[in-house]
């Protein structure tokens, strides 16, 4: 019984040794192009570490395949469209004039116009976010998403093996 | 040894470890670069003996960040196809494809034509299985059995308990042994 267990254990160890060898062979057979890319990424890492502004490499912009300029252009386009919509819809009355209009009408408050103004305000504010603020917004969004997750989705605690 | 030399010495293995999980060269390069950047910017002043555990811990954190981001992205843009199929399905698929590659004559006299060919098939099946393992099982196996880290070091690198490391490792070994035995000669 003990002998067969020992034999089984040594077979497992031999299998793992073989797997390790295959993994090492994989590394040895890595194409030169990939090795050069890795070296370039290392140099880039040193450059990025030296620069004060760092952003997450896995952000939504990256996932969408947008670089900084494209993201900026998209934001500018969004702001332009929002401005055009605002101009077409007409100027928003100030709170005083809205109140005057409300009093004059003696009816419902002008909540719709105020809501439009708030959305436009938000769009403009989003367009003006820089990369670090945008990252913070993403983090907040992620934290909110995490808090929304049901407890059941957490993996069951593992027992000792 | 300076930090540049240290990173040069581990970058290929780090890339391979991450590549198993991301299934994409570009994504694996991104994760490795991010880990390098974080190590350089935060821990360059630490002693060289601390670099390896720190680097692999950061690497695992970056990998988890990557997977979280992928998960968020797939929920946000649900019409796009995920780059990583479901763990269990992909394992079964890979095992199935390995069997299919062997052909109907596998396991019989057809092994005669070449020992090397058999080895190569076994190797391919094992690599596919490692790539298809659930992320934590896969990373536990690679850090423990390939990088040679202790259970404690692996637990620290992955921010999980030592018991979890043993469990993940045992499951990974079981699956790999099944594949090795199935393709044994």
mmCIF file of C-alpha atoms in Angstrom:
data_model
loop_
_atom_site.group_PDB
_atom_site.id
_atom_site.type_symbol
_atom_site.label_atom_id
_atom_site.label_comp_id
_atom_site.label_asym_id
_atom_site.label_seq_id
_atom_site.Cartn_x
_atom_site.Cartn_y
_atom_site.Cartn_z
ATOM 1 C CA UNK A 1 0.000 0.000 0.000
ATOM 2 C CA UNK A 2 2.717 2.437 1.066
ATOM 3 C CA UNK A 3 4.848 1.276 -1.869
ATOM 4 C CA UNK A 4 2.118 1.968 -4.394
ATOM 5 C CA UNK A 5 1.568 5.403 -2.851
ATOM 6 C CA UNK A 6 5.286 6.130 -3.109
ATOM 7 C CA UNK A 7 5.340 4.941 -6.684
ATOM 8 C CA UNK A 8 2.324 7.108 -7.494
ATOM 9 C CA UNK A 9 4.028 10.098 -5.869
ATOM 10 C CA UNK A 10 7.243 9.596 -7.808
ATOM 11 C CA UNK A 11 5.286 9.261 -11.060
ATOM 12 C CA UNK A 12 3.536 12.551 -10.282
ATOM 13 C CA UNK A 13 6.858 14.211 -9.523
ATOM 14 C CA UNK A 14 8.256 12.919 -12.814
ATOM 15 C CA UNK A 15 5.216 14.248 -14.678
ATOM 16 C CA UNK A 16 5.628 17.658 -13.059
ATOM 17 C CA UNK A 17 9.313 17.652 -13.876
ATOM 18 C CA UNK A 18 8.412 16.962 -17.503
ATOM 19 C CA UNK A 19 5.851 19.801 -17.490
ATOM 20 C CA UNK A 20 8.506 22.137 -16.104
ATOM 21 C CA UNK A 21 10.851 21.111 -18.906
ATOM 22 C CA UNK A 22 8.172 21.817 -21.500
ATOM 23 C CA UNK A 23 7.542 25.248 -19.987
ATOM 24 C CA UNK A 24 11.270 25.989 -20.098
ATOM 25 C CA UNK A 25 11.372 24.835 -23.726
ATOM 26 C CA UNK A 26 8.515 27.223 -24.419
ATOM 27 C CA UNK A 27 10.589 30.081 -23.055
ATOM 28 C CA UNK A 28 13.632 29.027 -25.091
ATOM 29 C CA UNK A 29 11.508 28.833 -28.226
ATOM 30 C CA UNK A 30 10.053 32.316 -27.740
ATOM 31 C CA UNK A 31 10.309 34.242 -31.026
ATOM 32 C CA UNK A 32 12.941 36.975 -31.194
ATOM 33 C CA UNK A 33 10.285 39.498 -32.115
ATOM 34 C CA UNK A 34 8.468 38.841 -28.841
ATOM 35 C CA UNK A 35 11.705 39.061 -26.859
ATOM 36 C CA UNK A 36 12.409 42.423 -28.455
ATOM 37 C CA UNK A 37 8.889 43.605 -27.668
ATOM 38 C CA UNK A 38 9.385 42.593 -24.035
ATOM 39 C CA UNK A 39 12.661 44.520 -23.868
ATOM 40 C CA UNK A 40 10.958 47.554 -25.400
ATOM 41 C CA UNK A 41 8.134 47.300 -22.858
ATOM 42 C CA UNK A 42 10.748 47.196 -20.070
ATOM 43 C CA UNK A 43 12.303 50.408 -21.354
ATOM 44 C CA UNK A 44 8.850 51.945 -21.644
ATOM 45 C CA UNK A 45 8.139 50.919 -18.040
ATOM 46 C CA UNK A 46 11.238 52.792 -16.877
ATOM 47 C CA UNK A 47 10.143 55.861 -18.837
ATOM 48 C CA UNK A 48 6.595 55.692 -17.461
ATOM 49 C CA UNK A 49 7.832 55.224 -13.917
ATOM 50 C CA UNK A 50 9.903 58.380 -14.311
ATOM 51 C CA UNK A 51 6.965 60.448 -15.569
ATOM 52 C CA UNK A 52 4.595 61.808 -12.903
ATOM 53 C CA UNK A 53 1.414 61.040 -14.856
ATOM 54 C CA UNK A 54 0.513 57.381 -14.907
ATOM 55 C CA UNK A 55 -2.768 55.899 -15.967
ATOM 56 C CA UNK A 56 -4.185 52.421 -15.796
ATOM 57 C CA UNK A 57 -3.322 50.296 -18.775
ATOM 58 C CA UNK A 58 -6.638 48.470 -18.544
ATOM 59 C CA UNK A 59 -9.035 51.410 -18.639
ATOM 60 C CA UNK A 60 -12.191 51.591 -20.733
ATOM 61 C CA UNK A 61 -10.452 53.797 -23.319
ATOM 62 C CA UNK A 62 -7.802 51.140 -23.767
ATOM 63 C CA UNK A 63 -10.453 48.465 -24.108
ATOM 64 C CA UNK A 64 -12.141 50.530 -26.782
ATOM 65 C CA UNK A 65 -8.848 50.858 -28.605
ATOM 66 C CA UNK A 66 -8.712 54.638 -28.146
ATOM 67 C CA UNK A 67 -5.513 56.500 -27.444
ATOM 68 C CA UNK A 68 -5.297 59.827 -25.617
ATOM 69 C CA UNK A 69 -5.846 61.953 -28.720
ATOM 70 C CA UNK A 70 -8.808 59.904 -29.903
ATOM 71 C CA UNK A 71 -10.364 60.052 -26.462
ATOM 72 C CA UNK A 72 -9.850 63.827 -26.382
ATOM 73 C CA UNK A 73 -11.355 64.211 -29.836
ATOM 74 C CA UNK A 74 -14.362 62.103 -28.808
ATOM 75 C CA UNK A 75 -14.869 64.258 -25.734
ATOM 76 C CA UNK A 76 -14.598 67.437 -27.815
ATOM 77 C CA UNK A 77 -17.122 66.070 -30.320
ATOM 78 C CA UNK A 78 -19.487 65.179 -27.488
ATOM 79 C CA UNK A 79 -19.155 68.671 -26.031
ATOM 80 C CA UNK A 80 -19.824 70.235 -29.466
ATOM 81 C CA UNK A 81 -22.949 68.152 -29.987
ATOM 82 C CA UNK A 82 -24.160 68.980 -26.476
ATOM 83 C CA UNK A 83 -23.559 72.688 -27.130
ATOM 84 C CA UNK A 84 -25.409 72.508 -30.462
ATOM 85 C CA UNK A 85 -28.378 70.804 -28.806
ATOM 86 C CA UNK A 86 -28.383 73.415 -26.097
ATOM 87 C CA UNK A 87 -28.289 76.279 -28.611
ATOM 88 C CA UNK A 88 -31.071 74.750 -30.721
ATOM 89 C CA UNK A 89 -33.229 74.130 -27.652
ATOM 90 C CA UNK A 90 -32.866 77.762 -26.672
ATOM 91 C CA UNK A 91 -31.081 79.498 -23.840
ATOM 92 C CA UNK A 92 -31.878 78.278 -20.395
ATOM 93 C CA UNK A 93 -33.614 80.857 -18.249
ATOM 94 C CA UNK A 94 -31.759 81.862 -15.156
ATOM 95 C CA UNK A 95 -33.195 80.741 -11.870
ATOM 96 C CA UNK A 96 -34.644 84.219 -11.328
ATOM 97 C CA UNK A 97 -36.343 84.386 -14.708
ATOM 98 C CA UNK A 98 -37.555 80.820 -14.287
ATOM 99 C CA UNK A 99 -39.032 81.772 -10.953
ATOM 100 C CA UNK A 100 -40.654 84.859 -12.531
ATOM 101 C CA UNK A 101 -42.085 82.752 -15.325
ATOM 102 C CA UNK A 102 -43.317 80.271 -12.788
ATOM 103 C CA UNK A 103 -45.001 82.982 -10.766
ATOM 104 C CA UNK A 104 -46.482 84.522 -13.891
ATOM 105 C CA UNK A 105 -47.914 81.207 -14.999
ATOM 106 C CA UNK A 106 -48.940 80.341 -11.483
ATOM 107 C CA UNK A 107 -48.643 76.688 -12.330
ATOM 108 C CA UNK A 108 -46.079 73.886 -12.476
ATOM 109 C CA UNK A 109 -42.393 74.676 -11.937
ATOM 110 C CA UNK A 110 -40.142 74.589 -15.007
ATOM 111 C CA UNK A 111 -38.387 71.415 -13.992
ATOM 112 C CA UNK A 112 -37.844 70.140 -17.544
ATOM 113 C CA UNK A 113 -35.633 73.050 -18.543
ATOM 114 C CA UNK A 114 -33.693 72.786 -15.311
ATOM 115 C CA UNK A 115 -33.102 69.040 -15.922
ATOM 116 C CA UNK A 116 -31.807 69.735 -19.418
ATOM 117 C CA UNK A 117 -29.432 72.256 -18.010
ATOM 118 C CA UNK A 118 -28.164 69.762 -15.436
ATOM 119 C CA UNK A 119 -27.527 67.072 -18.078
ATOM 120 C CA UNK A 120 -25.733 69.567 -20.294
ATOM 121 C CA UNK A 121 -23.726 70.701 -17.318
ATOM 122 C CA UNK A 122 -22.727 67.098 -16.620
ATOM 123 C CA UNK A 123 -21.758 66.507 -20.267
ATOM 124 C CA UNK A 124 -19.591 69.634 -20.231
ATOM 125 C CA UNK A 125 -17.997 68.617 -16.951
ATOM 126 C CA UNK A 126 -17.270 65.123 -18.292
ATOM 127 C CA UNK A 127 -15.689 66.622 -21.392
ATOM 128 C CA UNK A 128 -13.343 68.669 -19.259
ATOM 129 C CA UNK A 129 -12.093 65.756 -17.146
ATOM 130 C CA UNK A 130 -8.395 65.044 -17.428
ATOM 131 C CA UNK A 131 -6.942 61.522 -17.442
ATOM 132 C CA UNK A 132 -6.489 61.192 -13.674
ATOM 133 C CA UNK A 133 -9.999 62.509 -12.961
ATOM 134 C CA UNK A 134 -11.363 60.160 -15.566
ATOM 135 C CA UNK A 135 -9.526 57.294 -13.872
ATOM 136 C CA UNK A 136 -11.022 58.312 -10.532
ATOM 137 C CA UNK A 137 -14.480 58.316 -12.081
ATOM 138 C CA UNK A 138 -13.850 54.802 -13.426
ATOM 139 C CA UNK A 139 -12.721 53.659 -9.986
ATOM 140 C CA UNK A 140 -15.895 55.085 -8.422
ATOM 141 C CA UNK A 141 -17.957 53.358 -11.066
ATOM 142 C CA UNK A 142 -16.119 50.103 -10.376
ATOM 143 C CA UNK A 143 -16.645 50.452 -6.608
ATOM 144 C CA UNK A 144 -20.340 51.028 -7.239
ATOM 145 C CA UNK A 145 -20.449 47.981 -9.503
ATOM 146 C CA UNK A 146 -18.719 45.884 -6.826
ATOM 147 C CA UNK A 147 -21.204 47.017 -4.193
ATOM 148 C CA UNK A 148 -24.051 45.971 -6.481
ATOM 149 C CA UNK A 149 -22.743 42.411 -6.786
ATOM 150 C CA UNK A 150 -24.800 39.869 -4.850
ATOM 151 C CA UNK A 151 -22.980 38.018 -2.061
ATOM 152 C CA UNK A 152 -23.777 34.685 -3.733
ATOM 153 C CA UNK A 153 -21.299 35.472 -6.516
ATOM 154 C CA UNK A 154 -18.384 35.281 -4.073
ATOM 155 C CA UNK A 155 -16.488 31.991 -4.364
ATOM 156 C CA UNK A 156 -17.057 29.531 -1.561
ATOM 157 C CA UNK A 157 -14.213 29.468 0.951
ATOM 158 C CA UNK A 158 -11.739 26.737 0.208
ATOM 159 C CA UNK A 159 -10.911 24.113 2.707
ATOM 160 C CA UNK A 160 -7.363 23.089 3.501
ATOM 161 C CA UNK A 161 -5.844 20.698 1.034
ATOM 162 C CA UNK B 1 22.230 43.135 -9.971
ATOM 163 C CA UNK B 2 20.281 46.288 -10.802
ATOM 164 C CA UNK B 3 16.553 46.536 -11.393
ATOM 165 C CA UNK B 4 16.909 46.497 -15.164
ATOM 166 C CA UNK B 5 18.898 43.263 -15.071
ATOM 167 C CA UNK B 6 16.415 41.716 -12.667
ATOM 168 C CA UNK B 7 13.462 42.586 -14.905
ATOM 169 C CA UNK B 8 15.321 41.299 -17.955
ATOM 170 C CA UNK B 9 15.865 38.000 -16.146
ATOM 171 C CA UNK B 10 12.191 37.461 -15.249
ATOM 172 C CA UNK B 11 10.308 39.126 -18.082
ATOM 173 C CA UNK B 12 10.028 36.072 -20.330
ATOM 174 C CA UNK B 13 8.734 33.816 -17.582
ATOM 175 C CA UNK B 14 6.371 36.536 -16.391
ATOM 176 C CA UNK B 15 5.095 36.954 -19.923
ATOM 177 C CA UNK B 16 4.514 33.210 -20.294
ATOM 178 C CA UNK B 17 2.673 33.006 -16.978
ATOM 179 C CA UNK B 18 0.391 35.873 -17.926
ATOM 180 C CA UNK B 19 -0.012 34.709 -21.513
ATOM 181 C CA UNK B 20 -1.581 31.465 -20.283
ATOM 182 C CA UNK B 21 -4.272 33.520 -18.623
ATOM 183 C CA UNK B 22 -4.893 36.329 -21.112
ATOM 184 C CA UNK B 23 -4.729 34.207 -24.283
ATOM 185 C CA UNK B 24 -3.345 37.244 -26.098
ATOM 186 C CA UNK B 25 0.236 38.417 -26.666
ATOM 187 C CA UNK B 26 -0.692 42.101 -26.609
ATOM 188 C CA UNK B 27 -2.669 41.855 -23.392
ATOM 189 C CA UNK B 28 0.089 39.811 -21.748
ATOM 190 C CA UNK B 29 2.650 42.441 -22.778
ATOM 191 C CA UNK B 30 0.434 45.151 -21.294
ATOM 192 C CA UNK B 31 0.079 43.304 -17.999
ATOM 193 C CA UNK B 32 3.820 42.652 -17.733
ATOM 194 C CA UNK B 33 4.642 46.273 -18.567
ATOM 195 C CA UNK B 34 2.166 47.526 -15.973
ATOM 196 C CA UNK B 35 3.736 45.253 -13.337
ATOM 197 C CA UNK B 36 7.208 46.481 -14.293
ATOM 198 C CA UNK B 37 6.105 50.117 -14.097
ATOM 199 C CA UNK B 38 4.588 49.634 -10.660
ATOM 200 C CA UNK B 39 7.659 47.810 -9.366
ATOM 201 C CA UNK B 40 10.003 50.481 -10.675
ATOM 202 C CA UNK B 41 7.963 53.430 -9.471
ATOM 203 C CA UNK B 42 7.171 52.081 -6.005
ATOM 204 C CA UNK B 43 9.874 49.620 -4.982
ATOM 205 C CA UNK B 44 13.067 50.551 -6.806
ATOM 206 C CA UNK B 45 14.659 51.437 -3.469
ATOM 207 C CA UNK B 46 14.061 48.004 -1.968
ATOM 208 C CA UNK B 47 16.795 45.379 -1.819
ATOM 209 C CA UNK B 48 17.303 42.994 -4.767
ATOM 210 C CA UNK B 49 16.246 40.000 -2.656
ATOM 211 C CA UNK B 50 12.797 41.575 -2.261
ATOM 212 C CA UNK B 51 12.249 42.245 -5.943
ATOM 213 C CA UNK B 52 11.166 38.769 -6.986
ATOM 214 C CA UNK B 53 8.335 38.261 -4.450
ATOM 215 C CA UNK B 54 7.239 41.860 -4.934
ATOM 216 C CA UNK B 55 7.265 41.580 -8.704
ATOM 217 C CA UNK B 56 5.202 38.404 -8.790
ATOM 218 C CA UNK B 57 2.752 39.822 -6.283
ATOM 219 C CA UNK B 58 2.338 42.941 -8.421
ATOM 220 C CA UNK B 59 2.082 40.793 -11.532
ATOM 221 C CA UNK B 60 -0.739 38.756 -10.001
ATOM 222 C CA UNK B 61 -2.501 41.961 -8.911
ATOM 223 C CA UNK B 62 -2.187 43.363 -12.417
ATOM 224 C CA UNK B 63 -3.531 40.127 -13.844
ATOM 225 C CA UNK B 64 -6.538 40.276 -11.526
ATOM 226 C CA UNK B 65 -7.071 43.940 -12.484
ATOM 227 C CA UNK B 66 -6.987 42.860 -16.102
ATOM 228 C CA UNK B 67 -9.604 40.157 -15.530
ATOM 229 C CA UNK B 68 -11.844 42.531 -13.540
ATOM 230 C CA UNK B 69 -11.596 45.055 -16.324
ATOM 231 C CA UNK B 70 -12.410 42.387 -18.875
ATOM 232 C CA UNK B 71 -15.435 41.398 -16.814
ATOM 233 C CA UNK B 72 -16.617 44.997 -16.593
ATOM 234 C CA UNK B 73 -15.980 45.519 -20.260
ATOM 235 C CA UNK B 74 -17.920 42.403 -21.252
ATOM 236 C CA UNK B 75 -20.888 43.592 -19.155
ATOM 237 C CA UNK B 76 -20.713 47.100 -20.537
ATOM 238 C CA UNK B 77 -20.285 45.969 -24.132
ATOM 239 C CA UNK B 78 -22.196 42.705 -23.944
ATOM 240 C CA UNK B 79 -22.581 42.427 -27.718
ATOM 241 C CA UNK B 80 -18.834 42.030 -28.139
ATOM 242 C CA UNK B 81 -17.403 38.539 -27.815
ATOM 243 C CA UNK B 82 -15.339 37.795 -24.731
ATOM 244 C CA UNK B 83 -11.685 36.956 -25.382
ATOM 245 C CA UNK B 84 -11.764 34.223 -22.768
ATOM 246 C CA UNK B 85 -14.403 31.527 -22.901
ATOM 247 C CA UNK B 86 -15.973 30.140 -19.774
ATOM 248 C CA UNK B 87 -13.363 28.294 -17.734
ATOM 249 C CA UNK B 88 -15.108 24.985 -17.464
ATOM 250 C CA UNK B 89 -16.277 24.943 -21.053
ATOM 251 C CA UNK B 90 -12.876 25.878 -22.367
ATOM 252 C CA UNK B 91 -11.276 23.092 -20.369
ATOM 253 C CA UNK B 92 -13.684 20.570 -21.774
ATOM 254 C CA UNK B 93 -13.248 21.990 -25.265
ATOM 255 C CA UNK B 94 -9.492 21.823 -25.041
ATOM 256 C CA UNK B 95 -9.576 18.276 -23.788
ATOM 257 C CA UNK B 96 -11.968 17.406 -26.588
ATOM 258 C CA UNK B 97 -9.785 19.064 -29.195
ATOM 259 C CA UNK B 98 -6.736 17.250 -27.896
ATOM 260 C CA UNK B 99 -8.531 13.952 -28.277
ATOM 261 C CA UNK B 100 -9.637 14.969 -31.748
ATOM 262 C CA UNK B 101 -6.086 15.868 -32.751
ATOM 263 C CA UNK B 102 -4.884 12.447 -31.742
ATOM 264 C CA UNK B 103 -7.239 10.799 -34.212
ATOM 265 C CA UNK B 104 -9.089 7.530 -33.958
ATOM 266 C CA UNK B 105 -5.973 5.394 -33.850
ATOM 267 C CA UNK B 106 -4.548 7.108 -30.755
ATOM 268 C CA UNK B 107 -3.945 4.883 -27.769
ATOM 269 C CA UNK B 108 -3.307 1.827 -29.906
ATOM 270 C CA UNK B 109 -0.433 0.697 -32.129
ATOM 271 C CA UNK B 110 -0.369 4.102 -33.820
ATOM 272 C CA UNK B 111 2.079 5.336 -31.174
ATOM 273 C CA UNK B 112 4.763 3.249 -32.845
ATOM 274 C CA UNK B 113 5.662 5.726 -35.642
ATOM 275 C CA UNK B 114 7.465 8.057 -33.309
ATOM 276 C CA UNK B 115 8.062 8.584 -29.662
ATOM 277 C CA UNK B 116 8.809 12.227 -30.339
ATOM 278 C CA UNK B 117 5.478 12.768 -32.037
ATOM 279 C CA UNK B 118 3.735 11.283 -29.015
ATOM 280 C CA UNK B 119 5.728 13.522 -26.715
ATOM 281 C CA UNK B 120 4.814 16.545 -28.787
ATOM 282 C CA UNK B 121 1.122 15.664 -28.640
ATOM 283 C CA UNK B 122 1.313 15.143 -24.906
ATOM 284 C CA UNK B 123 3.090 18.449 -24.516
ATOM 285 C CA UNK B 124 0.466 20.230 -26.620
ATOM 286 C CA UNK B 125 -2.363 18.703 -24.593
ATOM 287 C CA UNK B 126 -0.748 19.700 -21.300
ATOM 288 C CA UNK B 127 -0.134 23.277 -22.475
ATOM 289 C CA UNK B 128 -3.720 23.576 -23.659
ATOM 290 C CA UNK B 129 -4.941 22.269 -20.339
ATOM 291 C CA UNK B 130 -2.821 24.755 -18.381
ATOM 292 C CA UNK B 131 -4.164 27.566 -20.553
ATOM 293 C CA UNK B 132 -7.730 26.396 -19.943
ATOM 294 C CA UNK B 133 -7.450 26.032 -16.164
ATOM 295 C CA UNK B 134 -9.407 28.512 -14.040
ATOM 296 C CA UNK B 135 -7.172 31.529 -13.385
ATOM 297 C CA UNK B 136 -6.412 30.832 -9.720
ATOM 298 C CA UNK B 137 -5.638 27.139 -10.264
ATOM 299 C CA UNK B 138 -3.457 28.042 -13.208
ATOM 300 C CA UNK B 139 -1.531 30.768 -11.409
ATOM 301 C CA UNK B 140 -1.074 28.621 -8.285
ATOM 302 C CA UNK B 141 0.343 25.808 -10.386
ATOM 303 C CA UNK B 142 2.690 28.054 -12.356
ATOM 304 C CA UNK B 143 3.993 29.992 -9.359
ATOM 305 C CA UNK B 144 4.385 26.930 -7.172
ATOM 306 C CA UNK B 145 5.596 24.309 -9.637
ATOM 307 C CA UNK B 146 7.364 26.410 -12.225
ATOM 308 C CA UNK B 147 8.588 29.474 -10.363
ATOM 309 C CA UNK B 148 9.402 27.243 -7.400
ATOM 310 C CA UNK B 149 7.698 29.453 -4.836
ATOM 311 C CA UNK B 150 6.699 28.005 -1.481
ATOM 312 C CA UNK B 151 3.044 27.693 -0.509
ATOM 313 C CA UNK B 152 3.440 30.762 1.698
ATOM 314 C CA UNK B 153 5.081 32.813 -1.062
ATOM 315 C CA UNK B 154 2.412 31.756 -3.547
ATOM 316 C CA UNK B 155 -0.332 32.697 -1.080
ATOM 317 C CA UNK B 156 1.298 36.093 -0.527
ATOM 318 C CA UNK B 157 1.728 36.693 -4.254
ATOM 319 C CA UNK B 158 -1.895 35.858 -4.959
ATOM 320 C CA UNK B 159 -3.326 37.458 -1.815
ATOM 321 C CA UNK B 160 -5.134 34.274 -0.824
ATOM 322 C CA UNK B 161 -4.781 31.870 2.101
ATOM 323 C CA UNK B 162 -2.284 29.007 2.158
ATOM 324 C CA UNK B 163 -5.198 26.569 2.368
ATOM 325 C CA UNK B 164 -6.634 28.005 -0.838
ATOM 326 C CA UNK B 165 -3.264 27.623 -2.544
ATOM 327 C CA UNK B 166 -3.177 23.942 -1.593
ATOM 328 C CA UNK B 167 -6.724 23.416 -2.815
ATOM 329 C CA UNK B 168 -6.154 25.167 -6.141
ATOM 330 C CA UNK B 169 -2.875 23.359 -6.603
ATOM 331 C CA UNK B 170 -4.389 19.980 -5.886
ATOM 332 C CA UNK B 171 -7.192 20.564 -8.402
ATOM 333 C CA UNK B 172 -4.769 21.781 -11.056
ATOM 334 C CA UNK B 173 -2.480 18.796 -10.513
ATOM 335 C CA UNK B 174 -5.411 16.409 -10.702
ATOM 336 C CA UNK B 175 -6.530 17.824 -14.059
ATOM 337 C CA UNK B 176 -2.999 17.833 -15.452
ATOM 338 C CA UNK B 177 -2.358 14.293 -14.295
ATOM 339 C CA UNK B 178 -5.551 13.148 -15.998
ATOM 340 C CA UNK B 179 -4.341 14.707 -19.233
ATOM 341 C CA UNK B 180 -0.837 13.267 -18.894
ATOM 342 C CA UNK B 181 -2.266 9.816 -18.208
ATOM 343 C CA UNK B 182 -4.765 10.106 -21.050
ATOM 344 C CA UNK B 183 -1.955 10.953 -23.468
ATOM 345 C CA UNK B 184 0.649 8.700 -21.857
ATOM 346 C CA UNK B 185 2.605 6.199 -23.854
#
